[in-house]
Short mmCIF file of C-alpha atoms in Angstrom, two decimals:
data_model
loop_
_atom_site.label_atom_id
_atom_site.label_comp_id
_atom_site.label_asym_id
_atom_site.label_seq_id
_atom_site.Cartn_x
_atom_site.Cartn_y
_atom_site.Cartn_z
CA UNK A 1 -17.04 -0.05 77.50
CA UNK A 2 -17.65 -3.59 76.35
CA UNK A 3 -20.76 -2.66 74.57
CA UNK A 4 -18.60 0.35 72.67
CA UNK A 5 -15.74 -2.78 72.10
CA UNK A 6 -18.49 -4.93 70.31
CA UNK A 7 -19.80 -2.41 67.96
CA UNK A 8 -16.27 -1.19 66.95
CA UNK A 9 -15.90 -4.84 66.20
CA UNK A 10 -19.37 -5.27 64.61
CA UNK A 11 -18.48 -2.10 62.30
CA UNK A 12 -14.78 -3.58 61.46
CA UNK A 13 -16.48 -7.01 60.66
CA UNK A 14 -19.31 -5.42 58.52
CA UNK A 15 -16.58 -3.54 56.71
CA UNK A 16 -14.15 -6.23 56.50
CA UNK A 17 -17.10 -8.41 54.63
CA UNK A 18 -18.07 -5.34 52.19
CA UNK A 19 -14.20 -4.85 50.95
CA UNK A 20 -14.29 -8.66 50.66
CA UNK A 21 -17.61 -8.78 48.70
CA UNK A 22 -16.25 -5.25 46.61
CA UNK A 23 -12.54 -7.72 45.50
CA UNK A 24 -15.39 -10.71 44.69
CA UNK A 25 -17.28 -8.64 42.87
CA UNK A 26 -14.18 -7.03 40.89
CA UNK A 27 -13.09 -10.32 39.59
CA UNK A 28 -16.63 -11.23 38.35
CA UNK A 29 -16.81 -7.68 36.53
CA UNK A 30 -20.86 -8.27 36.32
CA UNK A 31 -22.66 -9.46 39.43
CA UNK A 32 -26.05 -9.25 40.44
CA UNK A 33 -26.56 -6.60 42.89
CA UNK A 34 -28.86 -8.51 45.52
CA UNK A 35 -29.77 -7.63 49.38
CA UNK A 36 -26.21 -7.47 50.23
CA UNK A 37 -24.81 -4.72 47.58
CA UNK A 38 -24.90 -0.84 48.72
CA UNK A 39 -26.94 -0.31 45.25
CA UNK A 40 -29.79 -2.72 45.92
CA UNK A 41 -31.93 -0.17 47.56
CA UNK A 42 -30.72 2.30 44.67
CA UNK A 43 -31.72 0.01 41.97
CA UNK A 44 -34.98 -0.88 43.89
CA UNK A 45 -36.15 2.55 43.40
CA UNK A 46 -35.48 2.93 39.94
CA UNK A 47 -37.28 -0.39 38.93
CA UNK A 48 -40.64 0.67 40.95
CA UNK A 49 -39.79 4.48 39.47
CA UNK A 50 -39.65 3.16 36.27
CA UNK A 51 -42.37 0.51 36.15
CA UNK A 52 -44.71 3.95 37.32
CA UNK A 53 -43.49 6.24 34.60
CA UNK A 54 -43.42 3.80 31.83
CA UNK A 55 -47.34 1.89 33.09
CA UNK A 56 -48.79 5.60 32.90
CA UNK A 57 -47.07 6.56 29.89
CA UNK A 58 -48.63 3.29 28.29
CA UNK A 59 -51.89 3.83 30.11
CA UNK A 60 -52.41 7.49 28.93
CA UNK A 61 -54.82 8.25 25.86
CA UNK A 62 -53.11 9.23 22.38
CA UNK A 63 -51.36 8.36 19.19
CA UNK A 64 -49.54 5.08 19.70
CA UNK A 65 -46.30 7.18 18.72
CA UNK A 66 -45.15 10.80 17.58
CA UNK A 67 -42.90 11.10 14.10
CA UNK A 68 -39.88 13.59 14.78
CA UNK A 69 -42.05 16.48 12.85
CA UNK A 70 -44.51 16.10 15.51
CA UNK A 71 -42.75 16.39 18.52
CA UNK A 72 -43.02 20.33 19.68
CA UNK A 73 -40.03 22.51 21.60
CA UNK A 74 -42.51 21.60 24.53
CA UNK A 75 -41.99 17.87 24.15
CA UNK A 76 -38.45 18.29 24.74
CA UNK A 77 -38.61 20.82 27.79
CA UNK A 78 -41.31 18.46 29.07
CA UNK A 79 -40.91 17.33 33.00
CA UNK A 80 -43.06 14.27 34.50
CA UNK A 81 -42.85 14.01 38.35
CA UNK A 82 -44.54 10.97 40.01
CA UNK A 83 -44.27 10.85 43.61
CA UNK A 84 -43.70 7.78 45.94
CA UNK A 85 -44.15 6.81 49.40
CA UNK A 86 -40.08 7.36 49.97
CA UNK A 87 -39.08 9.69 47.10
CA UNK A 88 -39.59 11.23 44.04
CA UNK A 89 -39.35 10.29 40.29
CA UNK A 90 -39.00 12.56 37.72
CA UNK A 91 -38.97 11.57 33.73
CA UNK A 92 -37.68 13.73 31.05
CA UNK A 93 -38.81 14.65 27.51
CA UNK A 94 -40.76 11.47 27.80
CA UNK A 95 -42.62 11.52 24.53
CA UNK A 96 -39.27 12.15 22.60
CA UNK A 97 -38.03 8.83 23.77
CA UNK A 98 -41.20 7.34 23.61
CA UNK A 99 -40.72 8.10 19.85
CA UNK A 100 -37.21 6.85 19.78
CA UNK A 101 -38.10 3.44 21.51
CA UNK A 102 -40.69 3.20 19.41
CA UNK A 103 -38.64 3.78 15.85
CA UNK A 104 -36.21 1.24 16.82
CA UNK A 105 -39.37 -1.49 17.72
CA UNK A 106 -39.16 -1.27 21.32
CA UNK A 107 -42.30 -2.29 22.51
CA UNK A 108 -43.34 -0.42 25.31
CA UNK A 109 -44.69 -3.29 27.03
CA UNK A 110 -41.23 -5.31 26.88
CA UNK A 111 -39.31 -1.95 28.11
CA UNK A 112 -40.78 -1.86 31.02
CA UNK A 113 -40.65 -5.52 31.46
CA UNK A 114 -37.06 -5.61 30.86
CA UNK A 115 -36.58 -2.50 33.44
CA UNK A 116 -38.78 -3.25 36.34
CA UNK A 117 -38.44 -7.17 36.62
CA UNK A 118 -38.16 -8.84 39.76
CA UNK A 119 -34.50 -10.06 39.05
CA UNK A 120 -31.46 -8.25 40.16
CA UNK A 121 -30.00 -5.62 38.28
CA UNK A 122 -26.48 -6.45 37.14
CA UNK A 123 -23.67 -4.09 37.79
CA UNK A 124 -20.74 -3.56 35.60
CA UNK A 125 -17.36 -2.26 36.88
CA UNK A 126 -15.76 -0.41 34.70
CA UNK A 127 -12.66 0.54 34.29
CA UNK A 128 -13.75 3.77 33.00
CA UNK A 129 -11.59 7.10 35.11
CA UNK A 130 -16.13 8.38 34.69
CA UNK A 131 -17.45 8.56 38.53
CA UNK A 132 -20.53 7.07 36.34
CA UNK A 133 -22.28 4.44 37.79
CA UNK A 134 -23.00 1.28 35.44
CA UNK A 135 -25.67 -0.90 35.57
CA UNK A 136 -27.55 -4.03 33.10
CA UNK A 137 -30.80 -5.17 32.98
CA UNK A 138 -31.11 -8.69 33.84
CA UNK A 139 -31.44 -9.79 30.25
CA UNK A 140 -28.38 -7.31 29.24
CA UNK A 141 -30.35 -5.41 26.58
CA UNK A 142 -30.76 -2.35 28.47
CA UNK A 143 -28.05 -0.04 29.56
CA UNK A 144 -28.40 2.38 32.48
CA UNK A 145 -25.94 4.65 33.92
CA UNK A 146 -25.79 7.33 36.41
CA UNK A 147 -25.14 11.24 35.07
CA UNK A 148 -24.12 14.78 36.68
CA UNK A 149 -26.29 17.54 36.43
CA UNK A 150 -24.33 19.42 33.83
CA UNK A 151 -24.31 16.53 31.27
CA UNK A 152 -28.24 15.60 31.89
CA UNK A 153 -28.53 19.29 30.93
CA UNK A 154 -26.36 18.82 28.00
CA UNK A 155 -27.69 15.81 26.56
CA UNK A 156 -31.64 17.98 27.07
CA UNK A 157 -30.55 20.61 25.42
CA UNK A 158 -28.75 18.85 22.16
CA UNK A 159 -31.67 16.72 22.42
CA UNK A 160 -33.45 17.68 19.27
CA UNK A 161 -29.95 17.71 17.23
CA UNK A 162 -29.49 14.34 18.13
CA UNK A 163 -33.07 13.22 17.02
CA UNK A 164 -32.75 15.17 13.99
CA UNK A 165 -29.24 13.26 13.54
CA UNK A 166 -30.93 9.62 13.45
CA UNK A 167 -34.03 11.14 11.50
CA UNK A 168 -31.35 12.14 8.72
CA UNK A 169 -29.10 8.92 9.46
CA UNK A 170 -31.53 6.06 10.74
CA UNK A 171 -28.19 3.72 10.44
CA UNK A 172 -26.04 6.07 12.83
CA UNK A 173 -23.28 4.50 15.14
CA UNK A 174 -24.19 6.45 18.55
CA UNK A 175 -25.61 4.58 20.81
CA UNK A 176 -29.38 4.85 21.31
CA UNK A 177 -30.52 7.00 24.47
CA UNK A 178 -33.73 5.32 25.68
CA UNK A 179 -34.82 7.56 28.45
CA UNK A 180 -34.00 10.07 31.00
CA UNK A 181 -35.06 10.54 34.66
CA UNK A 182 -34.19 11.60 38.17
CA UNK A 183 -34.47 9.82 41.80
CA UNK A 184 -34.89 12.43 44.84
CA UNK A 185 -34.48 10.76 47.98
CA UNK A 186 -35.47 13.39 51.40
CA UNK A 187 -32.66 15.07 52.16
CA UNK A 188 -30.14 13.27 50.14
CA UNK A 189 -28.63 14.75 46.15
CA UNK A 190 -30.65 14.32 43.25
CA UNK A 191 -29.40 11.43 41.08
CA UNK A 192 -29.20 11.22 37.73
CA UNK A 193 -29.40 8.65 35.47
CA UNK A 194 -30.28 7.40 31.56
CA UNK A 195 -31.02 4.41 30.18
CA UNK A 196 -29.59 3.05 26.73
CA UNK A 197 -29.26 0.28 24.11
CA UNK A 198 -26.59 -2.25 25.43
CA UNK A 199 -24.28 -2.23 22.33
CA UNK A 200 -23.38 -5.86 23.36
CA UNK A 201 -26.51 -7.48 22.97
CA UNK A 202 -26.90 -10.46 22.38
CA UNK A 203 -23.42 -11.23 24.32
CA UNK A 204 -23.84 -14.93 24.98
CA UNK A 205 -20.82 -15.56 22.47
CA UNK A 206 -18.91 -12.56 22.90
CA UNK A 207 -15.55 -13.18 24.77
CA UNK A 208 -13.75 -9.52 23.97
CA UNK A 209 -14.61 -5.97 23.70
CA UNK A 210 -13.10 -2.96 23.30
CA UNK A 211 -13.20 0.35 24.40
CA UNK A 212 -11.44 2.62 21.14
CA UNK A 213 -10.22 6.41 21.28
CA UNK A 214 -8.22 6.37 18.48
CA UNK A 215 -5.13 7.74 20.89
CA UNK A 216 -2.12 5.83 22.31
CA UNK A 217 -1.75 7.37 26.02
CA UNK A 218 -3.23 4.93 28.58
CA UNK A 219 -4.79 3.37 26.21
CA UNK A 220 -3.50 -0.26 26.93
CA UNK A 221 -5.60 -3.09 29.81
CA UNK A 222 -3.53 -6.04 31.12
CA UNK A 223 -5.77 -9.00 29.82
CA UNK A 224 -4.20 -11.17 32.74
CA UNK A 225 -4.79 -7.84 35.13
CA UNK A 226 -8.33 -9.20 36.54
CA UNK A 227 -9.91 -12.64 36.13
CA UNK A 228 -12.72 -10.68 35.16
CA UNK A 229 -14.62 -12.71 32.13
CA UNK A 230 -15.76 -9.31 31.34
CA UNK A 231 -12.54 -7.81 29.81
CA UNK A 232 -12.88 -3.91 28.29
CA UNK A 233 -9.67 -3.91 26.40
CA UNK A 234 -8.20 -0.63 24.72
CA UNK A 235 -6.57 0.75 21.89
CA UNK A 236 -3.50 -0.45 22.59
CA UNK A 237 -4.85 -4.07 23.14
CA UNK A 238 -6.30 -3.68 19.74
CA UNK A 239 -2.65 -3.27 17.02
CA UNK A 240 -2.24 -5.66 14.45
CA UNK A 241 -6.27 -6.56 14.33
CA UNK A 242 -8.67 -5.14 11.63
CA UNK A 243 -12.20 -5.00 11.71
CA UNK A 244 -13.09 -7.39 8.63
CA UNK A 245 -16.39 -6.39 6.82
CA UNK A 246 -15.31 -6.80 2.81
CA UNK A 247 -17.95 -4.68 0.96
CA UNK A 248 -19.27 -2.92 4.20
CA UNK A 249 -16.27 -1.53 4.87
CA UNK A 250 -16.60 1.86 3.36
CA UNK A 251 -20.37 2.08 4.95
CA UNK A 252 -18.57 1.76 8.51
CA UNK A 253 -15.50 4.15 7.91
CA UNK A 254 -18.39 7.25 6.07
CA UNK A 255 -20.42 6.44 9.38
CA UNK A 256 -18.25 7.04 11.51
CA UNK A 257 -17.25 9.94 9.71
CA UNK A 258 -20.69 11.47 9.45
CA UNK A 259 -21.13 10.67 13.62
CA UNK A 260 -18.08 12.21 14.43
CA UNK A 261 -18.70 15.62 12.31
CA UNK A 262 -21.92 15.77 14.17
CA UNK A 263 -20.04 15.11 17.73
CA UNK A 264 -17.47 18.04 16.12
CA UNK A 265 -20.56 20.26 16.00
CA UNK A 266 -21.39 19.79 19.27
CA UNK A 267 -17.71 20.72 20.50
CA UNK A 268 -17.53 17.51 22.50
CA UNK A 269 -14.53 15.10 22.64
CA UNK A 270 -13.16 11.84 24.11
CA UNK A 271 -16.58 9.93 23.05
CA UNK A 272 -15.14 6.16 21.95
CA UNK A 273 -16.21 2.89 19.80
CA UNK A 274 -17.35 -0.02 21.76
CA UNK A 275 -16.30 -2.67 19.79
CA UNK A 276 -16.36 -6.81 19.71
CA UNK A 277 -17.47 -9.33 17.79
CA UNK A 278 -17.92 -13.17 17.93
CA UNK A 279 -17.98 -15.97 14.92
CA UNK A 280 -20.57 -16.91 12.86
CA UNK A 281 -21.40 -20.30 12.86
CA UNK A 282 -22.13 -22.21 9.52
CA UNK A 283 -25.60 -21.80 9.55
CA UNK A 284 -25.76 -18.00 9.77
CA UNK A 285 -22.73 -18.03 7.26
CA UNK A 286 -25.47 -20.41 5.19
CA UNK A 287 -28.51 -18.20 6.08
CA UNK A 288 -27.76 -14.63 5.81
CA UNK A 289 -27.56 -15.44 2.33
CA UNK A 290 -30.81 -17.06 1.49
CA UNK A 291 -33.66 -15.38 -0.04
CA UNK A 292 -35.54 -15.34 2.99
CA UNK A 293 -33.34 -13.92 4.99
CA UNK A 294 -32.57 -10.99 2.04
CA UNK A 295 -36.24 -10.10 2.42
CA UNK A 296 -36.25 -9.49 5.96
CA UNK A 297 -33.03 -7.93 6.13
CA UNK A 298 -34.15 -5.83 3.36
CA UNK A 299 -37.69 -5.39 4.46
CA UNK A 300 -35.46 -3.89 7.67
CA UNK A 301 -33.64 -1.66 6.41
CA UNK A 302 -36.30 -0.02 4.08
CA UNK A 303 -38.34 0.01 7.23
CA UNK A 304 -35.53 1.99 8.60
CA UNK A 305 -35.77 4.51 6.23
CA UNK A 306 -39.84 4.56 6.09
CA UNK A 307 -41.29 5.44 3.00
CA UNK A 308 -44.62 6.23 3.18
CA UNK A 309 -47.02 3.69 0.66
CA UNK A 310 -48.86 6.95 -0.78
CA UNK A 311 -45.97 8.43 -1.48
CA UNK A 312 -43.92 5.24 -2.59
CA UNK A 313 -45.80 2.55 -2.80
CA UNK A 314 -43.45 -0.76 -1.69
CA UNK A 315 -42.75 -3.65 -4.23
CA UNK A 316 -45.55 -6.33 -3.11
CA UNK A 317 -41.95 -8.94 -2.71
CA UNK A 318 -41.51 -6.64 0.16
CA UNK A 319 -45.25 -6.59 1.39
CA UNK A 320 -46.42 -7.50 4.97
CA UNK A 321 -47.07 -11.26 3.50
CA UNK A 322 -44.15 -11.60 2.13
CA UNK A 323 -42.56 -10.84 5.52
CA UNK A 324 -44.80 -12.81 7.42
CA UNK A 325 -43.27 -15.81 5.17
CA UNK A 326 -39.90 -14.62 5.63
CA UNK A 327 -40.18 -14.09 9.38
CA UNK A 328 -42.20 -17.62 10.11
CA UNK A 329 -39.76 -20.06 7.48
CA UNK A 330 -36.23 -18.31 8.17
CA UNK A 331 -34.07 -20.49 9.61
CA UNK A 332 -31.55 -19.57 12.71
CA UNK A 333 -28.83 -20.93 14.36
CA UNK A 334 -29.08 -21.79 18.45
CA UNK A 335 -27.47 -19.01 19.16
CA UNK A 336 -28.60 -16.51 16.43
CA UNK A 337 -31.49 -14.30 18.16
CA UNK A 338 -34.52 -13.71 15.65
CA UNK A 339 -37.63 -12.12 15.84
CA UNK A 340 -40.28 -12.99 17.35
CA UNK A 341 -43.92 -13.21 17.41
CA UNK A 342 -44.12 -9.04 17.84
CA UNK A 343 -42.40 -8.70 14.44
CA UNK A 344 -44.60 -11.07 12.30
CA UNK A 345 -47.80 -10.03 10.44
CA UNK A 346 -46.49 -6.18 10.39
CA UNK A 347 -43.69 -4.06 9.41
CA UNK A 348 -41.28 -3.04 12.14
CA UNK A 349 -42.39 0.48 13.25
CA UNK A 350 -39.72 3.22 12.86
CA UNK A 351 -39.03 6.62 13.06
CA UNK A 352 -40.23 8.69 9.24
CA UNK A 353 -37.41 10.43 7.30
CA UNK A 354 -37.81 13.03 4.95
CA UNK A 355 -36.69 11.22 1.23
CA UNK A 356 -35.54 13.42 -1.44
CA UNK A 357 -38.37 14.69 -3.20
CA UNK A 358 -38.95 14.55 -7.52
CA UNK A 359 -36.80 17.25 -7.78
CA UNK A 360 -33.67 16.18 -6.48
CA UNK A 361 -30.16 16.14 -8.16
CA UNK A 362 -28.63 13.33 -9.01
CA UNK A 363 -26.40 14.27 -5.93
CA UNK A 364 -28.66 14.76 -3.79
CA UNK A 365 -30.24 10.93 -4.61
CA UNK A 366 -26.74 9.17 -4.51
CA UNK A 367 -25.97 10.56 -0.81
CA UNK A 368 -29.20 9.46 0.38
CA UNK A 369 -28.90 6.22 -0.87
CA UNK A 370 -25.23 5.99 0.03
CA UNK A 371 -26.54 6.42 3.72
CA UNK A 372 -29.37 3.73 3.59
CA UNK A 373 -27.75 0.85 1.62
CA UNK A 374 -27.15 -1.05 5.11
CA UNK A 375 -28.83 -4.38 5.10
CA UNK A 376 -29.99 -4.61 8.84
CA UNK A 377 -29.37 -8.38 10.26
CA UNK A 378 -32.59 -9.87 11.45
CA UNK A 379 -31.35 -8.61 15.31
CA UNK A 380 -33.38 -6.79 17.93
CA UNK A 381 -30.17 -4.84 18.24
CA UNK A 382 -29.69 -4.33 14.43
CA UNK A 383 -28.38 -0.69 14.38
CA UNK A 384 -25.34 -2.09 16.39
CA UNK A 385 -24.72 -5.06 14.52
CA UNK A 386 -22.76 -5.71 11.43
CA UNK A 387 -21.59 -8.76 10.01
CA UNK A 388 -18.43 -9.46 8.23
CA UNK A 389 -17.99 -12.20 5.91
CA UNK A 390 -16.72 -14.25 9.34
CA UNK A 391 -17.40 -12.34 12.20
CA UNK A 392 -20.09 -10.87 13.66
CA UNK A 393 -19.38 -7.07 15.03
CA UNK A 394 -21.05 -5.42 17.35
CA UNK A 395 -20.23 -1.07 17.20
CA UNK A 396 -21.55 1.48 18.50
CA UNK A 397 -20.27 5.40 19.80
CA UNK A 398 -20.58 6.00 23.53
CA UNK A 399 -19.72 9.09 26.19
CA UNK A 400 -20.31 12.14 24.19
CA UNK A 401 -21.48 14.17 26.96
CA UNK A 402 -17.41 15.70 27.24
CA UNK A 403 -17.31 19.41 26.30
CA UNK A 404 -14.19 21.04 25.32
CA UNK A 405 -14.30 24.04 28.04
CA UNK A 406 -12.20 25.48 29.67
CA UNK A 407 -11.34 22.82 32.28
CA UNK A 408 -10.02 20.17 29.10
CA UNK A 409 -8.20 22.87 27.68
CA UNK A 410 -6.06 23.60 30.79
CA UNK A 411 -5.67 19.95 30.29
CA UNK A 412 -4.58 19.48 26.90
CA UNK A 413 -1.95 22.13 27.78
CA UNK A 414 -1.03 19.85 30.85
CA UNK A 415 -0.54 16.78 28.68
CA UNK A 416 1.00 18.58 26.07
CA UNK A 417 3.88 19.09 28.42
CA UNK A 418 3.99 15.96 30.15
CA UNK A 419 3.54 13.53 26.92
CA UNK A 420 5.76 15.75 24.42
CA UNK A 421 4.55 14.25 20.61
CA UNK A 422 1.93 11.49 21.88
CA UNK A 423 -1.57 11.34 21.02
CA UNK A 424 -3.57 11.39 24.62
CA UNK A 425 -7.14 11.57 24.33
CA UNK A 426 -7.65 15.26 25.53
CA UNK A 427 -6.97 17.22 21.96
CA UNK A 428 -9.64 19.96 20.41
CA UNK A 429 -13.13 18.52 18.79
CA UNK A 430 -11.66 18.46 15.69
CA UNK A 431 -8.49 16.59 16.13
CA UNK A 432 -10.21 13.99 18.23
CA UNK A 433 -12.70 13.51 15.14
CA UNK A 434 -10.00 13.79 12.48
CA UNK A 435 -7.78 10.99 14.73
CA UNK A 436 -10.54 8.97 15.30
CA UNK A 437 -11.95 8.61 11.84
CA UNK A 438 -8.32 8.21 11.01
CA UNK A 439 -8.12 4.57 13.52
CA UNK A 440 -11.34 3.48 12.05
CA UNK A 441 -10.35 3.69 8.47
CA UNK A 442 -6.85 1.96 9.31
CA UNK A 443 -7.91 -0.16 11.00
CA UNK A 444 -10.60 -1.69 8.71
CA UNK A 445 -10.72 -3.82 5.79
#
């Protein structure tokens, strides 16, 4: 009896001290999830899963990298199972997002640093209604999250729309999917989970984001709710603010349109903008502005696009010693992250587009410059960074794994009783995309 007494009590203790550590842990909203968190044995796994897959995808014989023409149906169906003393890892289309990585300048090498290092991963908690678990990297660059089974077989088998998306639009808003896998534990479910480009890197100076639909229902956080420094505020939260971007304004609001159509196309819905931004200080007001910062920015942004020298041959201003100059004299605030060493001496590797051939119309020409007039900001994260005359933003479209079957359409008809002439978030693809676009263009100057 006494022995039975003592481990009731032990167990009431142990969960006593969890629920404590689980309030802590709320108000921090990021924590490191050390010996004492139920995920650290979780996240131990995927960091010695990961280091595995990613050391004998670097170790294997081949082309440093695959273009999007040379990836086969295979490459996308492709399944690589490594197996562990304790479980099983399993990596998915790996050479697609290989390629990916390696068209946004990823290096392989710093990946796997970034995913595998001895520090603690950091958990976020969201106030998302997703089941989804959230997780950083140490360094908060890289993203990871937990999927079901029906979205990882969504996102595999839209796969090569979405690559042909950021082939065609190398500037695109959605968020960057860096790689897919599974964990199989003995006699425990399958998990699920992807990694991704945090859209709030660098976040040293960022003190608010938000989390945008472009609807009104729910859509409001209590600031003074949590003392969470990690606020995700909503649309709501957001009324009477404007994105600020002067001349880049149209480029943002045609983005997101283009994004969204492609989202339409997919018959998804209830996808949202991340959104923050933080001030520029005088120098990077100064800097972006100076020649040497126009040729890397410039040099960046043609990159993105990737003409082929044969084919057109690049102005010798924008040559690799010209960049080497630009890259070794341009000078950065304290806080403003620029390339390093890995950038200088060549140009920044990226993912080959097809450009209009001889024979295009005038039409034709105009659109594809219209989508690749973005100067990219000298930024490891560049795709999700824009700067404003003031502010730096940081955008990017998340969630689009939410198909509009027949379980949201019982709920739109739900909500269309209950919230007579609101806008909730659970509407058709194209009404989500038209409303969307709609807050984005209103709510930017």
């Amino acid at each position: 009896m006494e022995k039975r007494n003592v481990q009731r009590y032990s167990g009431t203790t142990r969960r006593r001290r969890w629920w404590g550590l689980r309030r802590r842990w709320r108000m921090l909203g990021l924590f490191e999830i050390n010996q004492e968190h139920e995920f650290y044995s979780f996240t131990c796994l995927m960091k010695e899963g990961l280091h595995a897959a990613l050391q004998t995808s670097i170790d294997t014989p081949g082309p440093v990298s695959k273009t999007i023409d040379e990836l086969s149906a295979e490459h996308y169906k492709s399944e690589q199972t490594q197996v562990h003393k304790d479980y099983e890892m399993q990596t998915f289309a790996g050479l697609v997002f290989s390629s990916l990585r390696y068209s946004l300048d990823i290096n392989e090498e710093e990946y796997k640093r970034s995913l595998s290092s001895d520090s603690c991963y950091l958990q976020f908690m969201s106030n998302s209604k997703s089941k989804a678990d959230f997780f950083l990297t140490n360094d908060k660059r890289f993203f990871l999250k937990t999927q079901n089974k029906q979205e990882v077989k969504f996102l595999l088998s839209n796969l090569m729309a979405y690559m042909d998306h950021l082939e065609k639009y190398p500037h695109s808003l959605l968020v960057r999917f860096l790689g897919l896998h599974s964990i199989q534990v003995p006699n425990e479910t399958k998990k699920y989970f992807i990694v991704m480009q945090s859209v709030f890197y660098p976040d040293e100076r960022i003190d608010t984001r938000y989390d945008i639909k472009g609807c009104e229902v729910g859509r409001w956080t209590d600031p003074a709710s949590t003392g969470s420094p990690v606020k995700i505020l909503k649309d709501n939260n957001f009324e009477g603010k404007h994105i600020i971007l002067d001349q880049k304004s149209s480029w943002l609001v045609e983005q997101v349109e283009i994004d969204t159509a492609f989202l339409r196309s997919l018959n998804v819905l209830d996808y949202s903008i991340l959104l923050a931004h933080q001030p520029l200080h005088k120098d990077e007001l100064d800097g972006k502005h100076s020649f040497s910062n126009l040729i890397v920015r410039t040099e960046k942004s043609m990159a993105q696009d990737c003409p082929t020298e044969e084919d057109h041959p690049t102005s010798p201003l924008l040559g690799g010693d010209s960049f080497r100059l630009a890259s070794d004299t341009i000078d950065s605030g304290p806080d403003h992250v620029q390339d390093t060493g890995e950038h200088s001496g060549h140009s920044i590797h990226c993912q080959e587009i097809k450009l209009p051939s001889v024979n295009s119309t005038d039409a034709e020409l105009h659109e594809f410059h219209a989508h690749h007039r973005r100067l990219l900001p000298n930024f490891k994260n560049s795709v999700h960074v824009i700067d404003g005359p003031e502010l730096r933003y940081f955008v990017g479209i998340v969630d689009i794994f939410t198909v509009y079957g027949l379980k949201k359409r019982l709920e739109n008809l739900w909500k269309s009783v209950r919230f007579p002439g609101r806008a909730f978030s659970t509407v058709s693809p194209a009404t989500y995309s038209q409303r969307f676009c709609r807050w984005v263009k209103d709510h930017t100057k």
